[in-house]
PDB file of C-alpha atoms in Angstrom:
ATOM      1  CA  UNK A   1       4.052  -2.234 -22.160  1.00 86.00           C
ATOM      2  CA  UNK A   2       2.012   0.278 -24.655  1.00 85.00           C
ATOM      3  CA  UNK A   3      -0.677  -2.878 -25.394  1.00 91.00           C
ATOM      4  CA  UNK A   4      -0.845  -3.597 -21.222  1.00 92.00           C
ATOM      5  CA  UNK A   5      -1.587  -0.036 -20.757  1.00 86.00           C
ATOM      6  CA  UNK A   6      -3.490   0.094 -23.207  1.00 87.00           C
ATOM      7  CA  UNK A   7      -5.651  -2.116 -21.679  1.00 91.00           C
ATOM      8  CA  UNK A   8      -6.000  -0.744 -18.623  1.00 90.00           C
ATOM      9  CA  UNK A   9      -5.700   2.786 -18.852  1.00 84.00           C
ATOM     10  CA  UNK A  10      -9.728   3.127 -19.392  1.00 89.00           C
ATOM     11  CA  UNK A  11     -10.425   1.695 -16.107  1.00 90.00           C
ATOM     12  CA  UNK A  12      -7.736   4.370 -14.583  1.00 84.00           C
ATOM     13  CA  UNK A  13     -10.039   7.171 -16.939  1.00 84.00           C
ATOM     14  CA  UNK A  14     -12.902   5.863 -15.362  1.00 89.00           C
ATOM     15  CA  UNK A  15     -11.131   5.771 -11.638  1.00 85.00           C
ATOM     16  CA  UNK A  16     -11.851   2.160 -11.336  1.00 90.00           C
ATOM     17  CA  UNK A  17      -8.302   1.066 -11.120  1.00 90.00           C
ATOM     18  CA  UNK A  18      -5.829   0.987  -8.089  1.00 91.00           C
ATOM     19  CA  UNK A  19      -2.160   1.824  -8.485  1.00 93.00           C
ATOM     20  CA  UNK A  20      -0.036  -0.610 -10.833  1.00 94.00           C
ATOM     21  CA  UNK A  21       3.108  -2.250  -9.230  1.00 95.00           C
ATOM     22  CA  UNK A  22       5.876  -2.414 -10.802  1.00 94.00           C
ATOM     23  CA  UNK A  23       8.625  -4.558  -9.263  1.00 94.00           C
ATOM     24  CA  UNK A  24      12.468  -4.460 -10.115  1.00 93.00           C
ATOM     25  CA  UNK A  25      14.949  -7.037  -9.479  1.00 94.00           C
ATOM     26  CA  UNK A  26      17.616  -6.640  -6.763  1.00 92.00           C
ATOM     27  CA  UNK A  27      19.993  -6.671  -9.336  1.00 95.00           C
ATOM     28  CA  UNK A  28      18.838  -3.543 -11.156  1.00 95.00           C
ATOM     29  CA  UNK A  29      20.868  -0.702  -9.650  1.00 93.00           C
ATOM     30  CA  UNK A  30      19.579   3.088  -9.672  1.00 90.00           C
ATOM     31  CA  UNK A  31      19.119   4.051 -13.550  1.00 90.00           C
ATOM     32  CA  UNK A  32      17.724   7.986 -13.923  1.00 85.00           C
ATOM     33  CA  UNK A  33      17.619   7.308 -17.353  1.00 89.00           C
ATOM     34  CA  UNK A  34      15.457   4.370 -17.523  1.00 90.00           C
ATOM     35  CA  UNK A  35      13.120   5.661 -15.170  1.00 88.00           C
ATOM     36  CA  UNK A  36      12.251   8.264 -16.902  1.00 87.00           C
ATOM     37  CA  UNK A  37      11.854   6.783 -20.550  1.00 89.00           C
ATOM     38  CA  UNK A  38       9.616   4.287 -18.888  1.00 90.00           C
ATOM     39  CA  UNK A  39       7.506   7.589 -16.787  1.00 88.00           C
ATOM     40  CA  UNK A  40       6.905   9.376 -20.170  1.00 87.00           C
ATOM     41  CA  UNK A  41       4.829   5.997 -21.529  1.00 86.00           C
ATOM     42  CA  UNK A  42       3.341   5.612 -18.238  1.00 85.00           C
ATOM     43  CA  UNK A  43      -0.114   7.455 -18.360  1.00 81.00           C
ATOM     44  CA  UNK A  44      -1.150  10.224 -16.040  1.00 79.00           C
ATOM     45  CA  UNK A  45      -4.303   8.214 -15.251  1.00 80.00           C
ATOM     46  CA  UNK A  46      -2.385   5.304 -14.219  1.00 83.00           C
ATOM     47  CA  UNK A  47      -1.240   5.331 -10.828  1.00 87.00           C
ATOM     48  CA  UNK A  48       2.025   3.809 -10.560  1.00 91.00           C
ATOM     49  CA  UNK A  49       3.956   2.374  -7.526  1.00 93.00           C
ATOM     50  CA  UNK A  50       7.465   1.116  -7.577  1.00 92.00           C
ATOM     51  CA  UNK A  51       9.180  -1.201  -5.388  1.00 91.00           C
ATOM     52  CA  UNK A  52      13.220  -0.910  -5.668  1.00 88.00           C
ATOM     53  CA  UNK A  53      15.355  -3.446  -3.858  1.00 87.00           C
ATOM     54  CA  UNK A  54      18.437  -2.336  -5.054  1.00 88.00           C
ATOM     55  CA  UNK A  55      19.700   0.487  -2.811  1.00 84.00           C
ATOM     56  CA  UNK A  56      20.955   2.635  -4.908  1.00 87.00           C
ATOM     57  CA  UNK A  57      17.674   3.952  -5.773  1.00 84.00           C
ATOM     58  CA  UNK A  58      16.809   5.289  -2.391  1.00 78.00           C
ATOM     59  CA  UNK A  59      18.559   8.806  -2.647  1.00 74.00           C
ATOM     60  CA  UNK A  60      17.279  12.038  -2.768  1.00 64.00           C
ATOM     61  CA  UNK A  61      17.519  13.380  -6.005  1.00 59.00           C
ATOM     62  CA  UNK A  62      15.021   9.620  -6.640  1.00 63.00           C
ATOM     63  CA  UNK A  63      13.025  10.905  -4.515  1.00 66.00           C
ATOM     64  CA  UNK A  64      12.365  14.255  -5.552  1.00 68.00           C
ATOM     65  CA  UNK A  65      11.835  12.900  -9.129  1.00 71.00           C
ATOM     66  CA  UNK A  66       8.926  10.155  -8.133  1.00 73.00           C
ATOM     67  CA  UNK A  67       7.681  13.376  -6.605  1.00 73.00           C
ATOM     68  CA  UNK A  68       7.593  15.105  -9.304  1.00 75.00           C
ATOM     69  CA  UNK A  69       5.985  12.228 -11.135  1.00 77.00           C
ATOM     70  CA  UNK A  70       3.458  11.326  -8.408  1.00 81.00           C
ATOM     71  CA  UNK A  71       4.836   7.606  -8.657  1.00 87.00           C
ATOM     72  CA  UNK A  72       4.255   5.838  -4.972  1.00 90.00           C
ATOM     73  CA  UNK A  73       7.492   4.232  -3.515  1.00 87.00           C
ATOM     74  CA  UNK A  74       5.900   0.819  -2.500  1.00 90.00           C
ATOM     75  CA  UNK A  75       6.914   0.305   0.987  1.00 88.00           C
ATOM     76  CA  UNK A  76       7.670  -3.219   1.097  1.00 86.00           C
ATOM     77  CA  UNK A  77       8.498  -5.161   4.355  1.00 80.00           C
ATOM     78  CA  UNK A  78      10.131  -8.742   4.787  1.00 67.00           C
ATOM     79  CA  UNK A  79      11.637  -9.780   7.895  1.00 61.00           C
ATOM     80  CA  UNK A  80      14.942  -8.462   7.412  1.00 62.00           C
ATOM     81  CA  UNK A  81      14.314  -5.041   5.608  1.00 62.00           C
ATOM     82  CA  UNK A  82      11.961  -2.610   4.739  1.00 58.00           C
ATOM     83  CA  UNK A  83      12.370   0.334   2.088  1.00 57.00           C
ATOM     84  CA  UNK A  84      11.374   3.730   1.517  1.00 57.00           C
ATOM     85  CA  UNK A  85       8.950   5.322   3.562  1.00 67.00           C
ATOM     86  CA  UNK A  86       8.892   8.337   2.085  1.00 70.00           C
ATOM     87  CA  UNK A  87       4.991   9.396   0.795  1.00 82.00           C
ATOM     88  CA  UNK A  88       5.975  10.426  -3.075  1.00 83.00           C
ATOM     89  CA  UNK A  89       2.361  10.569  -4.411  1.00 88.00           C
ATOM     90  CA  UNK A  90      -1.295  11.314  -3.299  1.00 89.00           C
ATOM     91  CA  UNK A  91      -1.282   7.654  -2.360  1.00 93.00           C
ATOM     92  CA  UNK A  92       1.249   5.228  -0.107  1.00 93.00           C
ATOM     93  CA  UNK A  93       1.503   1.827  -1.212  1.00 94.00           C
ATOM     94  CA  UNK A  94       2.725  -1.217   1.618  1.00 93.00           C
ATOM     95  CA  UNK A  95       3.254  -4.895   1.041  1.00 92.00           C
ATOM     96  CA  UNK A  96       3.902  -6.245   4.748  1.00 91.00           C
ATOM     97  CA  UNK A  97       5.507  -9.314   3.803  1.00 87.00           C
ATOM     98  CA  UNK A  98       6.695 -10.808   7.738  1.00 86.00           C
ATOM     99  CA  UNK A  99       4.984 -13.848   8.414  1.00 83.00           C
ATOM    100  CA  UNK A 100       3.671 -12.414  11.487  1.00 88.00           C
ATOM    101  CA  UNK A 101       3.168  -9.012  13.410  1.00 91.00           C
ATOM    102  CA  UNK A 102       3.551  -8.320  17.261  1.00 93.00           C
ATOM    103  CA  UNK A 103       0.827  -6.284  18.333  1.00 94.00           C
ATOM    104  CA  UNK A 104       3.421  -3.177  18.828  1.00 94.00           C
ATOM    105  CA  UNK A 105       4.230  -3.421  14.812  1.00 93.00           C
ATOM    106  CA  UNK A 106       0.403  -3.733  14.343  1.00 93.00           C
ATOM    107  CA  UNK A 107      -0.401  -0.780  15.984  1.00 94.00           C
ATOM    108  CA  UNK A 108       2.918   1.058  14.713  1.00 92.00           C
ATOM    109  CA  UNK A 109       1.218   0.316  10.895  1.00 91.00           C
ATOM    110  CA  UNK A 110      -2.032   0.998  12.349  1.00 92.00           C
ATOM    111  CA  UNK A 111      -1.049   4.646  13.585  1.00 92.00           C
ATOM    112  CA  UNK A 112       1.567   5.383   9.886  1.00 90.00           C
ATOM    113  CA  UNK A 113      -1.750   4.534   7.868  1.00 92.00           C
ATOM    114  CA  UNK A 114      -4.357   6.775  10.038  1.00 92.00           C
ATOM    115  CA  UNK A 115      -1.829   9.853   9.511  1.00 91.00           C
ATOM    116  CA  UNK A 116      -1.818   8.956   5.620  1.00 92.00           C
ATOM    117  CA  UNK A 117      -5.104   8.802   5.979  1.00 92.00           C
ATOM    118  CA  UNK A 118      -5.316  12.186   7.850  1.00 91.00           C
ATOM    119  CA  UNK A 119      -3.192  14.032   4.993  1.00 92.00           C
ATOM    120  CA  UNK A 120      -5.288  12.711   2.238  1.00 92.00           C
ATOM    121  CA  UNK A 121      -3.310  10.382   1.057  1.00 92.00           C
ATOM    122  CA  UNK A 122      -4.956   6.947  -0.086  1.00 92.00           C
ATOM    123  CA  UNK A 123      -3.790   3.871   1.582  1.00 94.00           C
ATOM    124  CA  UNK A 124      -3.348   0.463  -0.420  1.00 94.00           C
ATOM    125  CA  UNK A 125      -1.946  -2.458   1.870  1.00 93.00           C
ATOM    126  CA  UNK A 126      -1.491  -5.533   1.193  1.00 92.00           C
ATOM    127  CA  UNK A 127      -0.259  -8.936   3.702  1.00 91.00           C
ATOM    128  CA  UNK A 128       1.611 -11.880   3.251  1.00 82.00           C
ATOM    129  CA  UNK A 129      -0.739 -14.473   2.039  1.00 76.00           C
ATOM    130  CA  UNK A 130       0.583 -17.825   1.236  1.00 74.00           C
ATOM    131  CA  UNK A 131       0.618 -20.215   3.930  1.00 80.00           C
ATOM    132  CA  UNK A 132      -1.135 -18.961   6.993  1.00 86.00           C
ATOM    133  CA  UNK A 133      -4.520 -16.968   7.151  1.00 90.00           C
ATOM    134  CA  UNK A 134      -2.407 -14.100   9.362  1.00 90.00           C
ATOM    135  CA  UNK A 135      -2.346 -11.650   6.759  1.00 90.00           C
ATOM    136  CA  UNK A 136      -6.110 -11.883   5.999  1.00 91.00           C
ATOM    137  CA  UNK A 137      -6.551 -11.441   9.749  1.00 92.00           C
ATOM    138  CA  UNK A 138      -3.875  -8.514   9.981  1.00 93.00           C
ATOM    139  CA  UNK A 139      -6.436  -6.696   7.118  1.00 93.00           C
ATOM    140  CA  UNK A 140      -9.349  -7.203   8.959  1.00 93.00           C
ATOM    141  CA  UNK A 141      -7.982  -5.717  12.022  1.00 93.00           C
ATOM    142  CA  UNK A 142      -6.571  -3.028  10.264  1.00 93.00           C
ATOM    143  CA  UNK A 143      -9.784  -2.123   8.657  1.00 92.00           C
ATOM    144  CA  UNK A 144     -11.471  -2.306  11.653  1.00 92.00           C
ATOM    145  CA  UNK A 145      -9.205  -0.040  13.699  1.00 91.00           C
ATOM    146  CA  UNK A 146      -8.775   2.356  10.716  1.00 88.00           C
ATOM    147  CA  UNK A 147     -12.295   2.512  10.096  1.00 85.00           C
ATOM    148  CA  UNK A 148     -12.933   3.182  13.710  1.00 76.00           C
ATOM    149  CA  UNK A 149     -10.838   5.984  14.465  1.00 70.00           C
ATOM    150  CA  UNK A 150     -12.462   9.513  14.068  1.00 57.00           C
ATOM    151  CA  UNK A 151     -12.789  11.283  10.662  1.00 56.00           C
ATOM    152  CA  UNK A 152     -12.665   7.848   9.252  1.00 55.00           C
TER     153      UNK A 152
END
């Protein structure tokens, strides 16, 4: 991990680099501990997102510390779940993983990322990608509707 960061932690000086995802297994069940040895190698200038499937790690006192850290809690939907929504950093973080969107959830994730948008907070969002071209289509009319509202 020092010799990844390593690498990348000049673009994150420079403020040429997105937030970093870091993914845990489902398996891998709340761990303060961990968390924070891993936090105090982690960079300042290296925005950080996390996306935990195990449940466990979706309580408050979690919470408060990837506050305290400014790590993002990715917000990552499949078809059957979708975790943390709570904004943890100056940035929110989504991977909207259903194959496909009604035009209700469309707007829904239109309207969450405006008000991000509204507080400050960067937006990085990211579709489903492998088999259809829906989530390159989802982007571009999220951009467009974004980009089109007021203030934007």
């Amino acid at each position: 991990m020092p010799r990844f960061l390593a690498t990348i932690e000049p673009l994150a000086a420079a403020g040429k680099l997105g937030p970093v995802l870091f993914q845990l297994p489902p398996n891998l069940k709340l761990d303060e501990a961990l968390l924070k040895d891993f936090l105090a190698i982690l960079p300042r200038t290296v925005p950080a997102a996390f996306e935990f499937r195990n449940p466990s790690w979706f309580t408050r006192l979690h919470l408060g510390s990837a506050e305290s850290n400014n790590v993002a809690l990715c917000v990552a939907e499949t078809e059957t779940d979708e975790h943390a929504r709570d904004a943890t950093a100056p940035f929110v973080y989504y991977r909207f993983r259903k194959a496909s969107y009604s035009g209700d959830e469309r707007r829904s994730m239109i309207d969450r990322i405006a008000g991000h948008m509204s507080a400050g907070r960067n937006v990085f969002a990211y579709f489903k990608h492998e088999e259809t071209p829906e989530g390159a289509l989802y982007a571009v009319e999220l951009l467009k509707e974004v980009s089109g509202r007021e203030g934007y």
